[in-house]
Short mmCIF file of C-alpha atoms and ligand atoms in Angstrom, two decimals:
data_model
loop_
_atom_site.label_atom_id
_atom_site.label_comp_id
_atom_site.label_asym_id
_atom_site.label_seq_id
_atom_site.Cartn_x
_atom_site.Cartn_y
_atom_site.Cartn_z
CA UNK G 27 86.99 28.50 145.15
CA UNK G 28 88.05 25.39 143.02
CA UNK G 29 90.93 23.86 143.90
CA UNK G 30 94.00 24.21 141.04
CA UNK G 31 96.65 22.37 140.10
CA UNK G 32 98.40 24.09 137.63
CA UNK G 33 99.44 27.32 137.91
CA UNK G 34 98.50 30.99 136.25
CA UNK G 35 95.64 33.03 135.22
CA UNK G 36 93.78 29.99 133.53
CA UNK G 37 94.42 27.22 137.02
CA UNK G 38 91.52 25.40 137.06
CA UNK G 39 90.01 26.09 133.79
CA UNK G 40 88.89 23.59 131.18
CA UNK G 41 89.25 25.18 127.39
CA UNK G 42 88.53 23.72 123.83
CA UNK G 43 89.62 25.17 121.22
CA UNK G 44 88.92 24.05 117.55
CA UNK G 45 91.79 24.61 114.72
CA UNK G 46 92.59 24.47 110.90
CA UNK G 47 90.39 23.64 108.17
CA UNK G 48 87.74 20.97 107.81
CA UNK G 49 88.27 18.51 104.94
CA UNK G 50 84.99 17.42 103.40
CA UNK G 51 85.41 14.69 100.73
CA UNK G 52 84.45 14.60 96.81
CA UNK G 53 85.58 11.30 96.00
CA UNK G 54 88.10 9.41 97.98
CA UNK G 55 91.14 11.47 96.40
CA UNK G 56 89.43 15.17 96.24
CA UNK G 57 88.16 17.43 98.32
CA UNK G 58 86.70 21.21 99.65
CA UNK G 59 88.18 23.19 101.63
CA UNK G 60 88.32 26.63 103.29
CA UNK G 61 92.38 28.22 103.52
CA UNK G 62 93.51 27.86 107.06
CA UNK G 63 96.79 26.66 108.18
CA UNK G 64 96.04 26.20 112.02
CA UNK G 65 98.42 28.60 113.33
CA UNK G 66 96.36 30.81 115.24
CA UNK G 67 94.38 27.98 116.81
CA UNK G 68 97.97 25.93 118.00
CA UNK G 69 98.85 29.12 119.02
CA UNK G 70 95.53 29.76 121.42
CA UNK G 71 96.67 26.34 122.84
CA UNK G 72 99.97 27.07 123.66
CA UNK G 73 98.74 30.15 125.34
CA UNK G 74 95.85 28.91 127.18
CA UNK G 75 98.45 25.95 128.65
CA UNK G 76 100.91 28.34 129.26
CA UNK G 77 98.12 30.20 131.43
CA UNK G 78 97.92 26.94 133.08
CA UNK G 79 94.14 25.89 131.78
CA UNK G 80 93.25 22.33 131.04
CA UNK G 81 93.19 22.49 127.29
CA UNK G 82 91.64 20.32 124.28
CA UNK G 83 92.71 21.43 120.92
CA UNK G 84 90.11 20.03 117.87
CA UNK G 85 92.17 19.82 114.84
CA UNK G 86 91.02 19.80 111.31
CA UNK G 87 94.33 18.77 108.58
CA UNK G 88 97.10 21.08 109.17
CA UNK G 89 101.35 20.46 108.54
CA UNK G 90 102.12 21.39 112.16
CA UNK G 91 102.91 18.32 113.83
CA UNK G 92 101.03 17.31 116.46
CA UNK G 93 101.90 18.42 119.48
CA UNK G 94 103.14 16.84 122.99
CA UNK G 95 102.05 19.47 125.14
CA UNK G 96 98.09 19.18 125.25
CA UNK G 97 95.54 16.97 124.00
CA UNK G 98 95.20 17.17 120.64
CA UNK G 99 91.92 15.48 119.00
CA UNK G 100 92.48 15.34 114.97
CA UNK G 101 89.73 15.17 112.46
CA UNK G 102 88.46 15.35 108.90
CA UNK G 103 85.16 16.61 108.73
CA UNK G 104 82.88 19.56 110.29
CA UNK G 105 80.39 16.49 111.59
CA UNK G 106 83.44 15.00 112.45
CA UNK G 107 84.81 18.10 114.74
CA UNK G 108 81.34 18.76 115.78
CA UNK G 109 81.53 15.79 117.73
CA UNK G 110 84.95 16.13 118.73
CA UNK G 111 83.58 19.44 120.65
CA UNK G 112 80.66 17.90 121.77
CA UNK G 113 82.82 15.01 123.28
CA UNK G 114 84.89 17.51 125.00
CA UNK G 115 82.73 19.51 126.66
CA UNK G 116 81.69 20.88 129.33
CA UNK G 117 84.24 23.71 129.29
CA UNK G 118 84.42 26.78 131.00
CA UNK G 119 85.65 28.07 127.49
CA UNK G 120 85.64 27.27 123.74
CA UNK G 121 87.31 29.06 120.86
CA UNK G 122 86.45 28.22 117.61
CA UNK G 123 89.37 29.48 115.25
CA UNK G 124 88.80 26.71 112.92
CA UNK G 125 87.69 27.08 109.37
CA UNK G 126 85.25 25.33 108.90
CA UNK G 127 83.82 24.32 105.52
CA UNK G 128 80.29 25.33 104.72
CA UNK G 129 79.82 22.93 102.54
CA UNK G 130 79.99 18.87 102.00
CA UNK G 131 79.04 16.75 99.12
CA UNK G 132 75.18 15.82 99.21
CA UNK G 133 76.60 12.57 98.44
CA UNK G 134 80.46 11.32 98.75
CA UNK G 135 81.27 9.22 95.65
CA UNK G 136 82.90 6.10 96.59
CA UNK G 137 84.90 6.01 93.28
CA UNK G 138 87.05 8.45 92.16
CA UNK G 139 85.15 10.85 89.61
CA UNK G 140 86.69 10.40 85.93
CA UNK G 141 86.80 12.65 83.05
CA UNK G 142 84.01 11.95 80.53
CA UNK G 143 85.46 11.53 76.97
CA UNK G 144 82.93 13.98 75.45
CA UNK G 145 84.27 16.65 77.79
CA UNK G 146 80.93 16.75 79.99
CA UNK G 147 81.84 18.55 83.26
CA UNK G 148 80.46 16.86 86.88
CA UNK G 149 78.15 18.60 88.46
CA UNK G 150 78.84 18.94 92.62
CA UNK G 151 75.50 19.07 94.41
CA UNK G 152 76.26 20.45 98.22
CA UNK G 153 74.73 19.90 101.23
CA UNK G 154 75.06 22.67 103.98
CA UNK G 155 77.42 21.59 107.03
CA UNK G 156 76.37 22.11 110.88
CA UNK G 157 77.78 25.31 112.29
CA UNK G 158 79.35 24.34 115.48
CA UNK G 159 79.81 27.40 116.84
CA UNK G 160 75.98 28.39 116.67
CA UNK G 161 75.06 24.61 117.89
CA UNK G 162 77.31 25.17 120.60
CA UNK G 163 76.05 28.55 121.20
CA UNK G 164 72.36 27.79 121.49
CA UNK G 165 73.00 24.62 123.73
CA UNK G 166 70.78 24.38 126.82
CA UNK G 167 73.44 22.95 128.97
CA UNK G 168 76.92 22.31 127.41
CA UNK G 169 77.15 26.05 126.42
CA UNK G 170 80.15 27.89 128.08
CA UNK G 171 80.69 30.25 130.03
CA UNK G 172 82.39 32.23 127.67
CA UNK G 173 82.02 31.57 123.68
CA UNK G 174 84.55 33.00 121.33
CA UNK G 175 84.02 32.69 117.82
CA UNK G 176 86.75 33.89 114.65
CA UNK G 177 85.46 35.61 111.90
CA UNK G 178 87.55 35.99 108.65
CA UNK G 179 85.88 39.24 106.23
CA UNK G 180 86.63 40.78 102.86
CA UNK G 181 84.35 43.31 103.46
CA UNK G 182 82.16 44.68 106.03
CA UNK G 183 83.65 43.74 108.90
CA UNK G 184 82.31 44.81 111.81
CA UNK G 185 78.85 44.48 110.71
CA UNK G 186 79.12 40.83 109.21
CA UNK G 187 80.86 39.95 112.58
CA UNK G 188 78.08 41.65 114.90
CA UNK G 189 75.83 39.68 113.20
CA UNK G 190 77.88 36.03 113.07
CA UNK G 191 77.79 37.00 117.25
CA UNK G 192 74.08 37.15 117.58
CA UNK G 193 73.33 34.48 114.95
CA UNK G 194 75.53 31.78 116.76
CA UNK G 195 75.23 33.26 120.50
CA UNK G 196 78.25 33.88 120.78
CA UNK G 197 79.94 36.24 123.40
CA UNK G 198 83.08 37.83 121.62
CA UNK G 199 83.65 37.36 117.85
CA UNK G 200 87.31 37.72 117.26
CA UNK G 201 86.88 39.85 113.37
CA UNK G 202 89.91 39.87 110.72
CA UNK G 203 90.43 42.05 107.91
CA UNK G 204 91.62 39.51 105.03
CA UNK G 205 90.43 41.33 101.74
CA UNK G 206 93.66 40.93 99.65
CA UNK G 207 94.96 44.44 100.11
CA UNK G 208 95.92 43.30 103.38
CA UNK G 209 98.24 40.66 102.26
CA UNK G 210 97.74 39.01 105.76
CA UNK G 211 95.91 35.78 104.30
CA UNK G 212 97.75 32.62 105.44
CA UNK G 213 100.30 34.61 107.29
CA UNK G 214 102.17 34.92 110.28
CA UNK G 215 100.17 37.82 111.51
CA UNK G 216 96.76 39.72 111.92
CA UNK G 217 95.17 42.91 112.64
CA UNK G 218 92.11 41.86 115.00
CA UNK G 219 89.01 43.59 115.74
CA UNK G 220 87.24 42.29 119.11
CA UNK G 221 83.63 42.68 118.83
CA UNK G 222 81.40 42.20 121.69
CA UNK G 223 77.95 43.16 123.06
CA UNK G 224 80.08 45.87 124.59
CA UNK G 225 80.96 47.40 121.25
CA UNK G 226 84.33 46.71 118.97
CA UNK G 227 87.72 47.10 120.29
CA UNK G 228 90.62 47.70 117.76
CA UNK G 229 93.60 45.35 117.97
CA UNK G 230 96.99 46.79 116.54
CA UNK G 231 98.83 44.38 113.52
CA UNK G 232 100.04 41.18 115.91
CA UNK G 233 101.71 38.23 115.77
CA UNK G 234 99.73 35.19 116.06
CA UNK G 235 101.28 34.72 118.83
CA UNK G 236 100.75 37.89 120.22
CA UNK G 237 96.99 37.79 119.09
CA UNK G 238 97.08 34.07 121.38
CA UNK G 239 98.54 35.56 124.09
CA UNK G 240 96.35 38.80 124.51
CA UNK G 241 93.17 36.64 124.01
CA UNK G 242 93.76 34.18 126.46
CA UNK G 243 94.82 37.06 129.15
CA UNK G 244 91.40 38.96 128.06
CA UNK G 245 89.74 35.51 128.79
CA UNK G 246 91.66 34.65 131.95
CA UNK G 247 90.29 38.57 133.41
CA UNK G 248 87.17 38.27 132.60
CA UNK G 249 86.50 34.82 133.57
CA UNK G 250 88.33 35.92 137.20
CA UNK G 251 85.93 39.35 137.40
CA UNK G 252 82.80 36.84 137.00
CA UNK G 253 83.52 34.40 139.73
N1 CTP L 304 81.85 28.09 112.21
C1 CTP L 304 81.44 26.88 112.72
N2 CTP L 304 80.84 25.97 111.92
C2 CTP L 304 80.59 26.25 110.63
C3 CTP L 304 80.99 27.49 110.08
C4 CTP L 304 81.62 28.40 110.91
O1 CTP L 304 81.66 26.63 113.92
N3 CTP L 304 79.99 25.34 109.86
C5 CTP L 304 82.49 29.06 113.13
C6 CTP L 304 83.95 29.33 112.78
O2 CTP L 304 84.80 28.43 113.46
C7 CTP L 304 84.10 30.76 113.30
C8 CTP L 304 82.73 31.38 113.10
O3 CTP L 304 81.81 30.29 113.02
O4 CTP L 304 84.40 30.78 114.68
C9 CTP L 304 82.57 32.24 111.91
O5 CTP L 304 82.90 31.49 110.75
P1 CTP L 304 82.60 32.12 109.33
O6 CTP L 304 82.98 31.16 108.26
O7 CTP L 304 83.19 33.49 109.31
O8 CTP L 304 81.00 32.27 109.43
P2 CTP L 304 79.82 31.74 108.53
O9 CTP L 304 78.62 31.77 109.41
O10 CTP L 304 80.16 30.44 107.90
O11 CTP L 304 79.66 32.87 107.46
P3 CTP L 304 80.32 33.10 105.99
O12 CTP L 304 79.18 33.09 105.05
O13 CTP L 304 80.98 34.46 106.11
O14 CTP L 304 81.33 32.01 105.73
CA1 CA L 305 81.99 30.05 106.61
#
């Protein structure tokens, strides 16, 4: 057995876990953006610490401050946090709760974009972002043990997040109901399905907290049952 230092259900353990929304820039003062405000990634942390893992938390723009209690690596960009999970691994685990942005700008303008005179509208041409959790996923040799992957629906749940888990290799994709009936879109809680190879298992309406905290124990057993 390894040898541990900390203590708890995650001794020993090294975890990364990515957070918050990517920023990809327009012009130097716009940009896109996907809705997330980081809470359920800090969260994850806090748990995964608290279960006494070695923890690296990848953090896209978010108004919590950074924290004290783990290592917190802050970036902009998808390529940027891309990196920032490539620099951090190997891990035993990674959990990518971030939200990421598909898209960036084919080409960043280095001056800000004006409006024309004649009232001509710019015209944004995209370019497609890496998806770290699938680059992670198919990785010969940084891949980890166990991959955990968010996914955020409207519609179709289940079946959009079976097939986000085989598209990006992932082992668990942790699925979210946030059409707008649910009201649950940047809030303090969420109503998770866990979907697996082994089939889906339904989650009643949690905390983030709570959803941290019964993740990381769910990790923390079946890491221990496969040593
Ligand atoms: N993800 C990622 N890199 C991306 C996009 C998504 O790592 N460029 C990860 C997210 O962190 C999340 C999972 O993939 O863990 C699912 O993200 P989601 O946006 O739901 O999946 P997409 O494949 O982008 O599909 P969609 O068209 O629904 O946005
Ligand atoms: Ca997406």
């Amino acid at each position: 057995r390894r040898t541990r230092g900390a203590q708890g259900p995650l001794a020993g353990r090294k975890v990364v876990i990515t957070a918050g929304p990517t920023h990809e820039p327009i012009d130097p003062v716009r940009y896109i953006a996907n809705r997330s405000s980081g809470k359920q990634g800090y969260a994850l942390a806090a748990a995964a610490v608290a279960a006494g893992a070695q923890v690296t938390l990848i953090s896209g723009p978010v108004s919590i401050a950074d924290p004290d209690w783990v290592d917190v690596v802050k970036v902009e960009s998808a390529r940027e946090m891309l990196a920032a999970v490539e620099a951090a691994l190997p891990a035993d685990v990674a959990i990518m709760a971030a939200a990421v942005a598909d898209w960036r700008m084919a080409e960043e303008g280095r001056q800000k974009i004006k409006k024309e005179a004649s009232g001509a509208l710019p015209v944004l041409k995209f370019a497609e972002n890496p998806d770290i959790l699938a680059t992670i996923g198919h990785h010969d040799s940084l891949r980890p043990q166990l991959l955990v992957g968010f996914a955020a629906e409207t519609q179709n749940l289940v079946t959009n997040a079976q097939g986000k888990l085989q598209r990006k290799n992932a082992d668990w994709i942790v699925a979210n109901d946030v059409s707008p009936q649910t009201g649950i879109m940047g809030g303090d809680s969420n109503t998770i399905r866990l979907v697996s190879a082994d089939g889906v298992e339904d989650w009643p309406q949690l905390s983030k907290v709570d959803v941290a905290e019964r993740l990381i124990s769910r990790i923390a057993a079946t890491l221990n049952s496969e040593d």
